Coordinates of C-alpha atoms in Angstrom, one line a residue:
M1 CA 136.5 128.1 117.6
R2 CA 135.0 130.1 114.7
K3 CA 134.7 127.0 112.6
H4 CA 133.1 125.2 115.1
I5 CA 130.2 128.0 115.5
S6 CA 129.6 128.9 111.9
F7 CA 129.3 124.9 111.5
A8 CA 126.8 124.8 114.7
L9 CA 125.1 128.1 113.2
L10 CA 124.7 126.4 109.9
C11 CA 123.3 123.2 111.4
A12 CA 120.6 125.4 113.4
V13 CA 119.8 127.1 110.0
G14 CA 119.4 123.8 108.2
T15 CA 117.4 122.2 111.0
F16 CA 115.2 125.4 111.0
L17 CA 114.5 125.4 107.4
A18 CA 114.2 121.4 107.1
S19 CA 111.3 122.4 110.3
A20 CA 110.1 124.9 108.2
Q21 CA 109.4 122.6 105.3
E22 CA 108.1 119.9 107.0
R23 CA 105.1 122.7 108.3
G24 CA 104.9 123.9 104.5
L25 CA 104.5 120.4 103.5
K26 CA 101.7 119.3 106.5
K27 CA 100.0 122.5 105.5
A28 CA 99.9 121.9 101.9
D29 CA 99.1 118.1 102.4
G30 CA 96.2 119.6 104.7
D31 CA 94.6 121.9 101.9
F32 CA 95.0 118.9 99.8
K33 CA 93.1 116.5 101.7
E34 CA 90.3 119.3 102.3
H35 CA 90.1 120.1 98.5
S36 CA 91.5 123.2 99.3
F37 CA 93.4 122.8 95.6
Y38 CA 94.0 126.4 95.3
Q39 CA 96.0 127.0 98.3
A40 CA 97.5 123.6 98.0
I41 CA 99.0 124.3 94.6
E42 CA 100.5 127.7 96.0
S43 CA 101.9 125.5 99.2
Y44 CA 103.4 122.7 97.0
E45 CA 104.6 125.1 94.1
S46 CA 106.4 127.1 97.1
L47 CA 108.1 124.2 98.5
L48 CA 109.6 123.2 95.0
E49 CA 110.7 126.6 94.4
K50 CA 112.8 126.2 97.8
G51 CA 114.0 122.8 96.5
Y52 CA 112.2 120.6 98.5
S53 CA 111.4 117.8 95.9
K54 CA 108.7 114.6 96.8
K55 CA 107.2 112.5 94.1
E56 CA 104.0 113.1 96.5
I57 CA 104.2 116.7 95.4
Y58 CA 104.2 116.0 92.0
K59 CA 101.0 113.5 92.1
N60 CA 99.0 116.2 94.4
L61 CA 99.9 118.9 92.0
G62 CA 98.8 116.7 88.9
K63 CA 95.3 116.1 90.8
S64 CA 94.8 119.5 92.1
H65 CA 95.1 121.0 88.6
Y66 CA 93.1 118.1 87.4
M67 CA 90.0 118.9 89.4
N68 CA 90.5 122.7 88.5
A69 CA 90.5 121.6 84.7
N70 CA 94.1 123.0 84.2
Y71 CA 94.8 120.2 82.0
Q72 CA 97.8 121.6 80.6
E73 CA 99.5 121.6 84.4
A74 CA 98.0 118.5 85.4
A75 CA 99.7 116.7 82.3
N76 CA 103.0 118.7 83.2
W77 CA 102.8 117.1 86.7
Y78 CA 101.8 113.8 85.7
E79 CA 104.7 113.8 83.4
K80 CA 107.4 114.5 86.2
L81 CA 105.9 112.3 88.5
F82 CA 106.4 109.5 85.9
S83 CA 109.6 110.4 84.9
T84 CA 110.6 110.4 88.5
D85 CA 109.2 107.1 89.1
P86 CA 108.9 105.2 86.0
D87 CA 107.7 102.0 87.6
L88 CA 104.8 103.6 89.4
E89 CA 101.6 101.7 89.8
D90 CA 99.1 104.3 90.5
A91 CA 96.1 103.5 88.4
E92 CA 94.3 107.1 89.2
S93 CA 97.2 108.8 88.2
M94 CA 97.7 107.0 85.3
F95 CA 93.7 108.0 84.2
Q96 CA 93.9 111.5 84.9
Y97 CA 97.3 111.6 83.0
A98 CA 95.6 109.9 80.1
Q99 CA 92.6 112.5 80.2
A100 CA 94.8 115.3 80.4
L101 CA 96.9 114.4 77.4
K102 CA 93.4 113.7 75.5
S103 CA 92.2 117.6 76.4
L104 CA 95.5 118.8 74.7
E105 CA 94.5 116.5 71.9
N106 CA 97.7 114.3 72.4
Y107 CA 95.6 111.3 71.6
G108 CA 98.2 108.5 71.1
S109 CA 99.9 109.6 74.2
S110 CA 96.7 109.3 75.9
D111 CA 96.2 106.2 74.5
R112 CA 99.3 104.7 75.2
W113 CA 98.7 105.5 79.3
M114 CA 95.3 103.7 79.2
E115 CA 97.5 100.7 77.6
K116 CA 99.2 100.9 80.6
L117 CA 96.6 101.3 83.1
K118 CA 95.0 98.0 81.1
A119 CA 97.9 96.0 81.9
L120 CA 97.6 97.7 85.7
E121 CA 93.6 97.3 86.0
A122 CA 92.6 95.0 83.3
K123 CA 89.2 94.8 85.2
D124 CA 88.7 98.7 85.4
G125 CA 85.5 100.0 83.9
R126 CA 87.2 102.8 82.4
V127 CA 89.8 100.5 80.4
A128 CA 86.8 98.1 79.6
K129 CA 84.9 101.1 77.8
W130 CA 87.9 102.2 76.2
T131 CA 88.9 98.7 74.7
E132 CA 85.5 98.4 73.5
N133 CA 85.3 101.4 71.8
A134 CA 88.4 101.7 70.4
D135 CA 87.0 103.4 67.3
Y136 CA 85.4 106.4 69.6
L137 CA 87.3 108.9 67.7
D138 CA 85.7 107.9 64.6
A139 CA 81.9 107.6 66.6
I140 CA 82.4 111.0 67.8
A141 CA 83.0 112.5 64.6
K142 CA 80.0 110.5 63.2
N143 CA 77.6 112.4 65.7
S144 CA 79.4 116.0 65.3
G145 CA 78.3 119.0 63.3
R146 CA 74.7 118.6 64.3
Y147 CA 74.8 121.8 66.7
T148 CA 75.1 125.7 66.3
I149 CA 75.9 127.2 69.2
K150 CA 76.3 130.8 70.6
N151 CA 78.1 131.8 73.8
E152 CA 75.2 134.1 75.7
A153 CA 75.2 137.7 76.6
F154 CA 74.8 137.2 80.2
N155 CA 78.0 135.2 81.0
S156 CA 80.1 136.6 83.6
E157 CA 84.0 137.1 83.9
F158 CA 83.4 134.2 86.9
S159 CA 81.7 131.0 86.6
D160 CA 78.6 130.6 84.8
F161 CA 76.7 126.9 84.6
A162 CA 74.2 124.5 85.5
P163 CA 71.1 125.9 83.3
S164 CA 68.1 124.9 83.7
F165 CA 64.3 125.5 82.5
K166 CA 61.8 127.3 84.8
G167 CA 59.0 127.6 82.3
D168 CA 59.8 130.1 79.7
R169 CA 62.6 131.2 81.7
L170 CA 66.4 130.0 82.4
V171 CA 67.8 129.5 85.7
F172 CA 71.7 129.0 86.3
S173 CA 74.5 129.1 88.7
S174 CA 77.3 132.2 88.7
A175 CA 79.7 133.7 91.0
R176 CA 79.1 137.1 90.1
D177 CA 78.7 139.7 92.4
S178 CA 80.2 138.0 95.6
G179 CA 83.6 137.4 96.0
I180 CA 84.3 141.0 98.0
T181 CA 85.8 139.5 100.8
K182 CA 88.0 136.2 101.7
R183 CA 85.3 134.3 103.3
N184 CA 83.4 134.5 100.1
I185 CA 86.2 133.1 98.1
H186 CA 86.0 129.1 97.8
T187 CA 89.4 127.4 98.5
W188 CA 89.3 124.7 96.3
N189 CA 89.2 127.0 93.2
N190 CA 90.3 130.5 94.7
R191 CA 86.7 131.7 92.8
P192 CA 83.7 133.2 94.6
F193 CA 81.0 131.5 96.0
L194 CA 78.0 130.8 93.8
D195 CA 74.5 131.7 93.9
L196 CA 71.2 131.1 91.5
Y197 CA 70.3 133.4 89.0
E198 CA 67.3 134.0 86.8
T199 CA 67.3 135.5 83.4
N200 CA 64.9 136.5 81.0
E201 CA 63.1 133.8 78.3
A202 CA 64.9 130.2 77.7
T203 CA 63.4 129.5 74.6
G204 CA 64.2 132.8 72.9
G205 CA 65.2 136.5 73.2
A206 CA 68.9 137.7 73.7
L207 CA 69.0 136.2 77.2
S208 CA 71.1 139.5 78.1
T209 CA 69.7 140.1 81.6
A210 CA 70.1 138.0 84.7
K211 CA 69.1 138.9 88.4
K212 CA 69.5 136.8 91.6
L213 CA 67.0 134.6 93.0
G214 CA 65.8 135.5 96.4
K215 CA 67.5 135.1 99.9
V216 CA 65.4 131.7 100.9
L217 CA 67.4 130.1 98.3
N218 CA 70.5 131.8 98.2
K219 CA 72.4 131.5 101.2
K220 CA 76.1 132.4 102.4
T221 CA 77.5 129.0 100.8
H222 CA 77.1 127.6 97.2
E223 CA 73.9 127.0 95.5
S224 CA 73.5 125.7 92.0
S225 CA 72.2 122.8 89.7
S226 CA 68.2 123.3 89.9
A227 CA 65.3 121.7 88.8
F228 CA 61.8 123.0 88.6
S229 CA 58.5 121.3 88.3
K230 CA 56.7 121.9 85.3
D231 CA 54.2 124.1 87.1
G232 CA 57.0 126.2 88.7
N233 CA 55.8 125.3 91.9
T234 CA 58.6 123.5 93.4
V235 CA 62.3 123.4 93.0
F236 CA 65.2 121.0 93.9
F237 CA 68.6 122.5 94.1
T238 CA 72.5 121.7 95.4
R239 CA 73.7 123.4 98.4
N240 CA 76.7 123.0 100.5
N241 CA 76.4 121.9 104.2
S242 CA 75.7 124.5 106.2
S243 CA 74.3 125.3 109.3
R244 CA 71.9 128.4 109.7
G245 CA 72.8 129.4 106.1
N246 CA 76.6 129.5 107.2
F247 CA 79.4 127.4 105.5
E248 CA 80.0 123.9 107.6
R249 CA 82.6 121.1 107.1
D250 CA 82.6 117.5 108.0
Q251 CA 85.7 115.8 110.0
A252 CA 87.8 115.5 106.8
G253 CA 87.3 119.3 106.4
L254 CA 85.5 118.5 103.4
S255 CA 81.9 120.5 102.9
R256 CA 79.7 118.2 101.3
L257 CA 76.9 118.5 98.5
K258 CA 73.0 118.3 99.6
I259 CA 69.7 118.4 97.6
F260 CA 67.4 120.7 99.0
R261 CA 63.6 120.8 98.3
A262 CA 61.3 124.1 98.5
E263 CA 57.8 124.9 97.5
R264 CA 56.4 128.0 96.2
N265 CA 53.6 130.0 98.4
G266 CA 52.4 132.5 96.4
D267 CA 55.1 134.7 95.2
T268 CA 57.8 134.0 97.7
W269 CA 59.5 130.3 98.3
G270 CA 59.0 128.4 101.3
A271 CA 61.8 127.0 103.5
P272 CA 64.1 124.4 101.7
K273 CA 64.3 121.3 103.3
E274 CA 66.8 118.5 102.9
L275 CA 66.0 115.5 101.2
P276 CA 66.2 112.5 103.7
F277 CA 69.1 110.6 102.1
N278 CA 71.6 113.5 102.2
S279 CA 74.5 113.0 104.6
D280 CA 77.3 114.6 105.8
E281 CA 79.4 111.8 104.8
Y282 CA 78.7 112.0 101.4
S283 CA 77.6 114.6 98.5
V284 CA 74.2 114.6 96.9
A285 CA 73.9 117.1 94.1
H286 CA 72.4 118.2 90.6
P287 CA 68.9 117.1 91.0
A288 CA 67.0 116.3 87.4
L289 CA 63.3 115.6 87.6
G290 CA 61.9 112.4 85.3
P291 CA 59.7 113.4 82.6
D292 CA 56.7 112.9 84.9
E293 CA 58.1 114.3 87.9
K294 CA 58.0 110.4 89.5
Q295 CA 61.7 110.5 89.8
L296 CA 64.5 112.2 90.7
Y297 CA 67.9 111.7 89.1
F298 CA 71.2 113.0 90.6
A299 CA 74.8 112.7 91.1
S300 CA 76.1 111.0 94.5
D301 CA 79.2 109.4 95.8
M302 CA 77.3 107.7 98.4
P303 CA 77.6 104.1 99.3
G304 CA 77.6 101.6 96.3
T305 CA 79.2 104.4 94.3
L306 CA 81.1 103.0 91.4
G307 CA 83.4 105.8 90.9
A308 CA 84.0 109.3 92.1
S309 CA 80.5 110.3 91.5
D310 CA 77.6 108.1 90.0
I311 CA 74.4 108.9 88.4
F312 CA 71.4 107.6 90.9
V313 CA 67.6 108.0 90.8
V314 CA 65.3 107.7 93.5
D315 CA 60.9 107.7 93.1
L316 CA 59.4 110.7 94.3
H317 CA 55.7 109.4 96.2
D318 CA 52.6 111.3 95.6
D319 CA 52.6 111.9 99.6
G320 CA 56.0 113.8 99.6
S321 CA 58.2 110.7 100.5
Y322 CA 60.7 109.5 98.5
G323 CA 62.0 105.8 97.6
T324 CA 65.6 104.0 98.0
P325 CA 67.9 105.6 95.8
K326 CA 69.3 103.3 93.2
N327 CA 72.3 103.6 91.1
L328 CA 72.1 103.4 87.6
G329 CA 74.4 100.8 87.2
G330 CA 77.9 100.0 85.2
T331 CA 76.4 100.9 81.7
V332 CA 75.9 104.6 82.7
N333 CA 78.6 104.7 85.5
T334 CA 82.5 104.2 85.8
E335 CA 85.3 104.6 88.0
A336 CA 85.6 108.2 87.2
R337 CA 83.0 111.1 87.3
E338 CA 79.4 110.8 86.1
T339 CA 77.5 113.7 86.9
F340 CA 74.9 116.5 85.8
P341 CA 71.9 114.4 84.7
F342 CA 69.3 116.0 82.6
V343 CA 66.1 113.9 81.2
T344 CA 63.6 115.0 78.3
A345 CA 60.4 114.4 77.7
S346 CA 60.7 111.5 75.6
N347 CA 62.8 109.6 78.7
K348 CA 66.6 110.6 77.3
L349 CA 69.0 110.8 79.8
Y350 CA 72.1 113.3 79.2
F351 CA 75.0 113.4 81.5
A352 CA 78.7 114.5 81.6
S353 CA 81.4 112.1 82.6
D354 CA 85.2 111.8 82.0
G355 CA 85.0 107.7 82.2
H356 CA 83.6 106.9 78.8
P357 CA 85.8 107.6 75.9
G358 CA 85.4 111.6 74.7
L359 CA 87.5 114.1 73.2
G360 CA 89.1 115.1 76.8
G361 CA 87.6 116.5 80.2
L362 CA 84.6 116.2 81.2
D363 CA 82.1 115.1 77.7
I364 CA 78.5 115.0 77.4
F365 CA 76.9 111.4 76.8
A366 CA 73.4 110.5 76.0
T367 CA 71.3 107.2 76.5
D368 CA 67.5 106.2 76.0
L369 CA 66.2 105.1 79.5
E370 CA 63.1 103.4 77.6
E371 CA 66.0 100.6 76.6
G372 CA 66.7 100.0 80.6
S373 CA 70.1 99.5 82.2
N374 CA 71.5 98.2 78.9
G375 CA 71.1 101.3 77.1
H376 CA 73.6 102.4 74.5
I377 CA 75.7 105.2 75.6
V378 CA 76.3 107.9 73.2
N379 CA 78.9 110.7 73.0
V380 CA 76.7 113.5 71.7
G381 CA 79.7 115.3 69.7
R382 CA 81.4 118.4 68.8
E383 CA 80.6 121.2 68.9
I384 CA 78.7 120.3 72.2
N385 CA 81.9 118.6 73.4
S386 CA 85.3 120.1 73.3
E387 CA 88.7 118.9 74.5
Q388 CA 87.8 120.6 77.9
D389 CA 84.9 120.4 80.5
D390 CA 81.4 120.4 78.8
F391 CA 78.6 119.9 81.4
S392 CA 75.2 120.7 82.6
F393 CA 73.3 120.1 79.2
I394 CA 69.7 120.4 78.8
I395 CA 68.0 120.6 75.9
N396 CA 63.8 121.2 75.1
E397 CA 62.7 118.6 72.4
D398 CA 60.1 120.4 71.2
T399 CA 62.0 123.5 69.7
K400 CA 65.5 121.7 69.6
S401 CA 67.1 124.3 71.6
G402 CA 69.1 124.2 74.9
F403 CA 72.0 124.8 76.9
F404 CA 75.1 123.9 78.6
A405 CA 78.4 124.9 80.1
S406 CA 82.2 124.7 79.0
N407 CA 85.2 126.1 80.3
R408 CA 86.5 125.7 76.5
A409 CA 88.7 128.7 75.1
G410 CA 87.4 131.8 74.0
G411 CA 84.6 132.1 76.9
K412 CA 84.1 135.1 78.9
G413 CA 84.7 133.4 82.4
D414 CA 85.7 130.5 84.1
D415 CA 82.8 128.5 83.0
D416 CA 80.4 129.9 80.3
I417 CA 77.0 129.2 79.1
Y418 CA 76.6 128.5 75.3
G419 CA 72.7 128.1 73.9
F420 CA 72.6 125.6 70.9
V421 CA 70.1 124.7 68.2
E422 CA 70.2 120.6 67.6
N423 CA 70.1 120.8 63.5
V424 CA 70.0 117.1 63.6
P425 CA 68.7 114.8 66.0
L426 CA 71.3 112.8 67.9
E427 CA 70.9 108.5 66.8
F428 CA 70.3 106.7 69.8
E429 CA 70.0 103.4 67.6
C430 CA 73.1 101.3 68.6
S431 CA 75.7 100.0 66.2
A432 CA 78.7 97.8 67.4
M433 CA 81.9 97.4 65.3
V434 CA 83.5 94.1 64.4
A435 CA 87.1 94.6 63.0
G436 CA 90.3 92.1 62.3
T437 CA 92.6 90.9 59.7
V438 CA 92.2 88.3 57.3
R439 CA 95.6 86.4 56.7
D440 CA 97.4 83.3 55.1
I441 CA 97.3 80.6 57.1
K442 CA 100.8 79.6 56.0
T443 CA 102.9 82.5 55.1
G444 CA 100.9 84.9 57.8
S445 CA 100.9 87.9 55.1
A446 CA 98.0 89.6 54.7
L447 CA 94.9 88.9 52.2
A448 CA 93.3 91.8 50.3
N449 CA 90.2 92.1 48.8
A450 CA 88.7 89.1 50.7
S451 CA 85.1 88.8 51.6
V452 CA 83.9 89.2 55.0
S453 CA 80.6 88.6 56.2
L454 CA 79.1 89.0 59.8
K455 CA 76.2 86.4 60.9
N456 CA 73.9 86.3 63.9
A457 CA 73.2 83.0 65.8
E458 CA 69.8 82.4 63.3
G459 CA 72.4 82.7 60.4
E460 CA 71.1 86.3 59.2
T461 CA 73.4 88.3 57.3
L462 CA 74.2 91.8 59.1
A463 CA 77.1 93.3 57.3
T464 CA 79.5 92.7 54.9
A465 CA 82.8 93.8 53.6
T466 CA 86.0 93.5 51.6
T467 CA 89.5 93.8 53.3
D468 CA 91.9 96.4 52.3
E469 CA 95.3 96.2 51.1
N470 CA 96.4 95.5 54.6
G471 CA 94.1 92.8 54.9
M472 CA 92.1 94.7 57.5
Y473 CA 88.1 94.7 57.6
R474 CA 85.2 96.8 59.4
L475 CA 81.8 95.7 60.0
E476 CA 79.1 97.5 61.7
G477 CA 76.7 95.0 63.2
D478 CA 73.8 95.4 65.8
C479 CA 74.3 95.9 69.9
E480 CA 72.4 92.9 71.0
E481 CA 73.9 90.5 73.2
G482 CA 74.8 87.2 71.8
E483 CA 76.2 84.5 69.5
Y484 CA 77.7 85.8 66.2
E485 CA 79.8 84.2 63.3
I486 CA 82.4 85.7 60.9
V487 CA 82.7 84.2 57.6
A488 CA 86.0 85.0 55.5
T489 CA 86.5 84.0 51.8
K490 CA 89.0 84.5 48.9
E491 CA 89.3 82.9 45.6
G492 CA 91.7 80.2 45.8
Y493 CA 91.5 79.4 49.9
D494 CA 89.0 77.6 51.7
L495 CA 86.7 79.4 54.0
A496 CA 87.5 80.5 57.6
N497 CA 84.5 81.3 60.3
G498 CA 85.0 82.3 64.0
M499 CA 81.9 81.9 66.5
F500 CA 82.2 84.7 69.4
T501 CA 80.0 85.8 72.1
K502 CA 79.4 89.5 71.8
E503 CA 78.3 91.9 74.9
A504 CA 75.8 94.2 74.4
G505 CA 76.8 97.5 73.2
S506 CA 80.2 96.1 72.6
D507 CA 82.9 96.3 70.0
L508 CA 85.2 93.7 68.9
T509 CA 88.4 94.7 67.3
D510 CA 90.6 91.9 66.9
A511 CA 88.7 89.2 65.0
D512 CA 91.3 88.1 62.9
L513 CA 90.6 85.1 60.5
D514 CA 93.8 82.6 58.6
L515 CA 92.8 81.2 55.4
G516 CA 94.2 78.1 54.3
N517 CA 95.0 77.0 50.5
K518 CA 91.7 75.8 49.3
V519 CA 91.4 72.0 48.1
T520 CA 90.5 71.2 44.8
G521 CA 88.2 68.5 43.7
P522 CA 87.0 66.3 46.8
E523 CA 86.4 63.0 45.3
K524 CA 83.0 61.1 45.5
G525 CA 82.3 59.8 48.7
T526 CA 84.0 62.2 50.7
D527 CA 83.2 62.7 54.2
L528 CA 83.0 66.2 54.9
A529 CA 82.9 65.9 58.8
A530 CA 86.5 64.8 58.1
L531 CA 87.3 66.9 55.5
L532 CA 86.5 70.2 57.3
E533 CA 87.2 68.5 60.8
I534 CA 83.8 68.9 62.3
E535 CA 81.7 67.0 64.6
P536 CA 78.3 65.3 62.6
I537 CA 75.0 66.7 63.5
Y538 CA 73.6 64.8 66.4
F539 CA 70.0 64.5 67.6
D540 CA 68.2 63.8 70.7
F541 CA 66.3 60.7 71.2
D542 CA 63.3 60.3 69.0
K543 CA 63.7 63.9 67.4
W544 CA 64.7 65.2 64.3
N545 CA 65.0 68.8 64.8
I546 CA 68.4 70.6 64.6
R547 CA 69.8 71.5 67.9
E548 CA 72.0 74.4 68.9
D549 CA 75.1 72.7 69.3
A550 CA 74.8 71.5 65.7
R551 CA 74.8 75.2 64.3
E552 CA 78.8 75.3 64.2
S553 CA 79.2 72.4 61.9
L554 CA 76.5 73.3 59.7
A555 CA 77.9 76.7 59.4
K556 CA 80.7 75.2 58.1
V557 CA 79.1 73.1 56.0
L558 CA 77.2 76.1 54.3
A559 CA 80.3 77.9 53.8
Y560 CA 82.0 75.4 52.4
M561 CA 79.2 74.8 49.7
E562 CA 78.9 78.3 48.8
Q563 CA 82.6 78.1 48.3
N564 CA 82.5 75.1 45.9
P565 CA 79.4 75.6 44.1
D566 CA 80.2 72.5 41.8
V567 CA 80.2 70.2 44.8
S568 CA 76.8 68.1 45.7
I569 CA 76.2 65.9 48.8
E570 CA 74.1 63.4 50.6
I571 CA 72.6 63.7 53.6
G572 CA 72.9 60.2 55.3
S573 CA 71.0 60.3 58.8
H574 CA 70.7 57.6 61.1
T575 CA 69.2 56.4 64.7
D576 CA 70.4 54.2 67.4
S577 CA 69.1 50.9 68.3
R578 CA 66.2 51.5 70.4
G579 CA 63.0 51.2 69.0
N580 CA 61.3 49.5 66.3
D581 CA 63.4 49.0 63.2
A582 CA 60.7 50.4 60.9
Y583 CA 60.0 53.3 63.2
N584 CA 63.7 54.2 63.4
Q585 CA 63.9 54.1 59.4
R586 CA 61.2 57.0 59.3
L587 CA 62.7 58.8 62.1
S588 CA 65.9 59.0 60.1
E589 CA 64.6 60.0 57.1
R590 CA 63.0 62.7 58.8
R591 CA 66.2 63.5 60.1
A592 CA 67.7 63.4 56.9
Q593 CA 64.9 65.8 55.5
S594 CA 65.2 68.3 58.5
T595 CA 69.1 68.8 57.8
M596 CA 68.5 69.0 54.1
D597 CA 65.6 72.2 54.8
Y598 CA 68.1 73.8 56.9
L599 CA 70.6 73.8 54.5
V600 CA 68.1 75.2 51.7
Q601 CA 66.8 77.9 54.1
N602 CA 70.1 79.0 54.5
G603 CA 71.0 79.2 50.6
I604 CA 71.5 76.2 49.1
D605 CA 70.2 74.9 46.1
A606 CA 67.9 72.0 46.7
N607 CA 69.1 70.4 43.7
R608 CA 72.6 69.8 44.9
L609 CA 71.2 67.9 48.0
T610 CA 69.9 64.3 48.7
A611 CA 68.6 63.2 51.8
K612 CA 68.5 59.6 52.7
G613 CA 67.8 57.7 55.9
Y614 CA 69.3 54.6 57.3
G615 CA 67.7 53.7 60.4
E616 CA 69.7 51.9 62.3
T617 CA 72.0 49.9 59.8
Q618 CA 74.8 51.5 60.1
L619 CA 75.6 52.2 63.8
K620 CA 79.4 53.4 64.9
N621 CA 79.6 51.0 67.6
D622 CA 78.7 48.1 69.2
C623 CA 75.2 49.0 70.4
G624 CA 73.0 47.2 68.4
N625 CA 69.4 45.4 69.8
G626 CA 69.9 44.1 73.5
S627 CA 73.3 46.0 74.0
V628 CA 73.9 47.9 77.2
C629 CA 75.2 51.1 76.4
S630 CA 75.5 54.3 77.6
R631 CA 73.3 57.6 77.0
D632 CA 76.7 58.9 75.0
Q633 CA 77.3 55.7 73.1
H634 CA 73.8 56.0 71.6
E635 CA 73.8 59.7 71.0
R636 CA 77.2 58.7 68.3
N637 CA 74.6 56.8 66.4
R638 CA 72.0 59.6 66.2
R639 CA 73.5 61.9 63.8
S640 CA 73.7 63.3 60.1
E641 CA 76.4 63.1 57.9
F642 CA 77.5 64.7 54.7
I643 CA 78.9 62.5 51.8
V644 CA 80.3 63.9 48.4
R645 CA 78.0 62.5 45.5

């Protein structure tokens, strides 16, 4: 009997514990969905300590720590997640794991997880940017060492970030002097709510003092990310969704961010007004004025956003109304976070992102808005960027000085504001990398000391390089979109070339070429079209100009003649049978001369060339005078040929 009683008691205890665990899980999941990440972490870890294990807990712990920039903890939980389920196909967890590893300077492992993400989501924009910028660490190193930075004296033990210029003063957001009671603690990160503060001169001085802006701008919610007009009479700033100054949540439990605008009335600020495109369903935050104050840039997750948050722009009209917000597009924005925009007097956009290839966490990037939607994105490099979160960058281009925020090691608080001087300007001119390997076509072995050149569609040489001992080469070209050619040569081998189309600003990292053993001494009368396996050069009816589709064949003829300087050729040009015989003779001579001129203009000595027209005397088919033939059949006769002489 006692055994039965003991068994029943154990069952009851087990049921009670299971029920308690389920309640604990429900609370933890609720906190997570409401972005109360700190509370979610406490609840999930408590469940794990009590033996409750579930892969969704590992995943949510990974994201909770990631969203709080605790990258070591995020990496630990993501490692646990993927160890528990090695076949898990979760693109966002893979990306955040790769980013967390990068923040720990474990770049090799980070790249391996990006490869796995690429296999899962090949069309992911973050994958594309990582693939196109395989040498991103080299590019970052190239832009590094240009700044002198210092931790500002006004930083507190809490979070200080989002600096903005207000004339010769600095305004920033801080969690200091709040957090006395529980209602002032934010459950996202267990830190006090934010207010706007102002320091002494922003262009010099120690910046050691800070005072809170008035109660009109600071309420009982978060205030951050301000942007002041040049005359100081207008301010845009970020505030949590609120009613009568009190914190409010939406149906999902989230308090969305909104941008407010206030106008100065004498020495005081008028009541802030919401921007018309704010919403209770999404966030609008981090305002930045354009150089002529006709545009407002901001971050949002509104409909049309590509990722977690994107950079948008909206026109500001003279009557105080607003245009329609426009997404800056896929060059700037990714499937991850783009946030904290700032626009300089020369129309350079700086922003923070963890979607573009960087050092880890949020990095600061820049682009020239004068180049439009295809502007090149540049990582500003160290010392501004680190393996942790670096964001809210501002700069005065006249003084070459500015400020940014970072949670890097060695700071006074959670986030600190750093002042900097830019000693060397950031280079916005775009260069794209073309790289690959040159091999022996028969053996597959790498060929060292092969010459490689990159040419544009006009045949201009953009860059040259020599392969290393592993047969590898690297060329720096321009960033323009278009057709390009890579040509490789080596003594004892035939020339090899490849044509490719490159997107604007993208790198090409697998441009491999195979060289075959050189065929020596072509006999007189050899047709280069057959030798080089190319098409003849065809012409439009009654025309003698070189067509675009002929350039690939001409490139191989040019390369062959460069590789074989003793070879001379006759250019024989022909017409179809339509038209007067005498006219066709003159037309064929023009075609021969046009073809010869093209070769000479591209570096071939005219003494190695002769041009001869054959009119319609050497037709390739039965399309002579009076024959009924198709357009394609006639085109086969309108050609230039290259015969060794």
